[in-house]
mmCIF file of C-alpha atoms in Angstrom:
data_model
loop_
_atom_site.group_PDB
_atom_site.id
_atom_site.type_symbol
_atom_site.label_atom_id
_atom_site.label_comp_id
_atom_site.label_asym_id
_atom_site.label_seq_id
_atom_site.Cartn_x
_atom_site.Cartn_y
_atom_site.Cartn_z
ATOM 1 C CA MET A 1 -16.755 -19.800 -7.484
ATOM 2 C CA GLU A 2 -14.674 -18.410 -10.308
ATOM 3 C CA SER A 3 -16.815 -15.294 -10.684
ATOM 4 C CA SER A 4 -16.669 -14.537 -6.964
ATOM 5 C CA THR A 5 -12.874 -14.873 -7.052
ATOM 6 C CA ARG A 6 -12.786 -12.558 -10.066
ATOM 7 C CA ASN A 7 -15.028 -10.046 -8.291
ATOM 8 C CA LEU A 8 -12.786 -10.080 -5.216
ATOM 9 C CA LEU A 9 -9.720 -9.493 -7.379
ATOM 10 C CA ILE A 10 -11.475 -6.539 -9.028
ATOM 11 C CA LEU A 11 -12.303 -5.192 -5.572
ATOM 12 C CA TYR A 12 -8.667 -5.614 -4.465
ATOM 13 C CA ALA A 13 -7.447 -3.734 -7.524
ATOM 14 C CA ILE A 14 -9.846 -0.835 -6.902
ATOM 15 C CA VAL A 15 -9.125 -0.654 -3.170
ATOM 16 C CA CYS A 16 -5.374 -0.775 -3.688
ATOM 17 C CA PHE A 17 -5.384 1.951 -6.331
ATOM 18 C CA PHE A 18 -7.364 4.172 -3.959
ATOM 19 C CA ALA A 19 -4.896 3.269 -1.211
ATOM 20 C CA VAL A 20 -1.982 4.335 -3.429
ATOM 21 C CA ALA A 21 -3.780 7.636 -4.048
ATOM 22 C CA GLY A 22 -4.275 8.053 -0.300
ATOM 23 C CA VAL A 23 -0.615 7.306 0.336
ATOM 24 C CA ALA A 24 0.302 9.947 -2.256
ATOM 25 C CA LEU A 25 -1.894 12.525 -0.521
ATOM 26 C CA ASN A 26 -0.342 11.672 2.843
ATOM 27 C CA PHE A 27 3.093 12.010 1.288
ATOM 28 C CA ILE A 28 2.209 15.505 0.089
ATOM 29 C CA SER A 29 1.071 16.497 3.583
ATOM 30 C CA ILE A 30 4.227 15.021 5.156
ATOM 31 C CA SER A 31 6.470 16.839 2.695
ATOM 32 C CA ASN A 32 4.931 20.104 3.939
ATOM 33 C CA LEU A 33 5.903 19.211 7.518
ATOM 34 C CA LYS A 34 7.878 22.041 9.104
ATOM 35 C CA SER A 35 9.231 22.602 12.572
ATOM 36 C CA ILE A 36 10.740 25.806 13.855
ATOM 37 C CA GLU A 37 12.409 24.180 16.863
ATOM 38 C CA ASP A 38 14.522 21.508 15.175
ATOM 39 C CA PRO A 39 14.537 21.534 11.372
ATOM 40 C CA GLU A 40 17.092 18.691 11.184
ATOM 41 C CA LEU A 41 14.867 16.316 13.182
ATOM 42 C CA THR A 42 11.856 17.323 11.108
ATOM 43 C CA ARG A 43 13.741 16.576 7.886
ATOM 44 C CA GLU A 44 14.843 13.139 9.151
ATOM 45 C CA MET A 45 11.319 12.315 10.305
ATOM 46 C CA ALA A 46 9.843 13.406 6.972
ATOM 47 C CA GLN A 47 12.386 11.281 5.093
ATOM 48 C CA GLY A 48 11.549 8.253 7.242
ATOM 49 C CA LEU A 49 7.825 8.710 6.770
ATOM 50 C CA THR A 50 8.369 9.147 3.043
ATOM 51 C CA ARG A 51 10.223 5.821 2.857
ATOM 52 C CA GLY A 52 7.420 4.191 4.861
ATOM 53 C CA PHE A 53 4.822 5.627 2.475
ATOM 54 C CA TYR A 54 6.823 4.429 -0.520
ATOM 55 C CA THR A 55 7.030 0.919 0.936
ATOM 56 C CA ILE A 56 3.303 0.681 1.615
ATOM 57 C CA ALA A 57 2.410 2.245 -1.744
ATOM 58 C CA PHE A 58 4.647 -0.315 -3.478
ATOM 59 C CA ILE A 59 2.910 -3.212 -1.689
ATOM 60 C CA TYR A 60 -0.531 -1.860 -2.653
ATOM 61 C CA LEU A 61 0.609 -1.374 -6.233
ATOM 62 C CA VAL A 62 1.870 -4.972 -6.390
ATOM 63 C CA ILE A 63 -1.492 -6.242 -5.114
ATOM 64 C CA ALA A 64 -3.419 -4.100 -7.609
ATOM 65 C CA LEU A 65 -1.260 -5.044 -10.606
ATOM 66 C CA THR A 66 -1.274 -8.727 -9.667
ATOM 67 C CA SER A 67 -5.064 -8.624 -9.401
ATOM 68 C CA ILE A 68 -5.407 -6.921 -12.780
ATOM 69 C CA GLY A 69 -2.938 -9.342 -14.376
ATOM 70 C CA ALA A 70 -4.857 -12.329 -13.030
ATOM 71 C CA ILE A 71 -8.139 -10.885 -14.297
ATOM 72 C CA LEU A 72 -6.753 -10.161 -17.762
ATOM 73 C CA LYS A 73 -5.159 -13.599 -18.093
ATOM 74 C CA ARG A 74 -8.269 -15.197 -16.586
ATOM 75 C CA LYS A 75 -6.134 -17.234 -14.240
ATOM 76 C CA TYR A 76 -7.600 -16.715 -10.821
ATOM 77 C CA SER A 77 -7.093 -19.344 -8.201
ATOM 78 C CA LYS A 78 -7.876 -19.681 -4.533
ATOM 79 C CA THR A 79 -4.151 -19.710 -3.761
ATOM 80 C CA LEU A 80 -3.593 -16.343 -5.438
ATOM 81 C CA LEU A 81 -6.584 -14.904 -3.649
ATOM 82 C CA ILE A 82 -5.362 -16.221 -0.288
ATOM 83 C CA LEU A 83 -1.849 -14.821 -0.853
ATOM 84 C CA LEU A 84 -3.158 -11.402 -1.862
ATOM 85 C CA THR A 85 -5.546 -11.385 1.097
ATOM 86 C CA LEU A 86 -2.725 -12.194 3.500
ATOM 87 C CA LEU A 87 -0.534 -9.497 1.944
ATOM 88 C CA LEU A 88 -3.324 -6.944 2.185
ATOM 89 C CA ILE A 89 -4.139 -7.822 5.800
ATOM 90 C CA SER A 90 -0.485 -7.869 6.830
ATOM 91 C CA THR A 91 0.024 -4.430 5.283
ATOM 92 C CA PHE A 92 -2.884 -3.069 7.315
ATOM 93 C CA VAL A 93 -1.746 -4.806 10.492
ATOM 94 C CA PHE A 94 1.983 -4.123 10.227
ATOM 95 C CA GLY A 95 1.756 -0.703 8.593
ATOM 96 C CA SER A 96 2.617 1.065 11.828
ATOM 97 C CA TYR A 97 5.671 -1.171 12.286
ATOM 98 C CA ILE A 98 6.838 -0.250 8.788
ATOM 99 C CA PHE A 99 6.676 3.426 9.750
ATOM 100 C CA GLU A 100 8.434 2.806 13.068
ATOM 101 C CA TYR A 101 11.227 0.976 11.251
ATOM 102 C CA PHE A 102 11.869 3.876 8.884
ATOM 103 C CA VAL A 103 11.321 6.660 11.401
#
């Protein structure tokens, strides 16, 4: 059981680091957002999306670093795995609400 928990934590760390990279790429594309009709609205929308991306990237980074810390300290428990799983799932499920809140 301990090795499967360790393997899942390794998977979480890898997935979350790729997710942070994806968030960074999306941030770059949003920062290039331009509108001829209403530049003020475009700037506000880009700032809101940027804050949403920062929030989600921070959550993914916390999951990845927590997973790596647990692996390095060799203290992996079912509780930690359950909490990280819930955090990961809630970020996927409520990601659109995070963006709506900031935009």
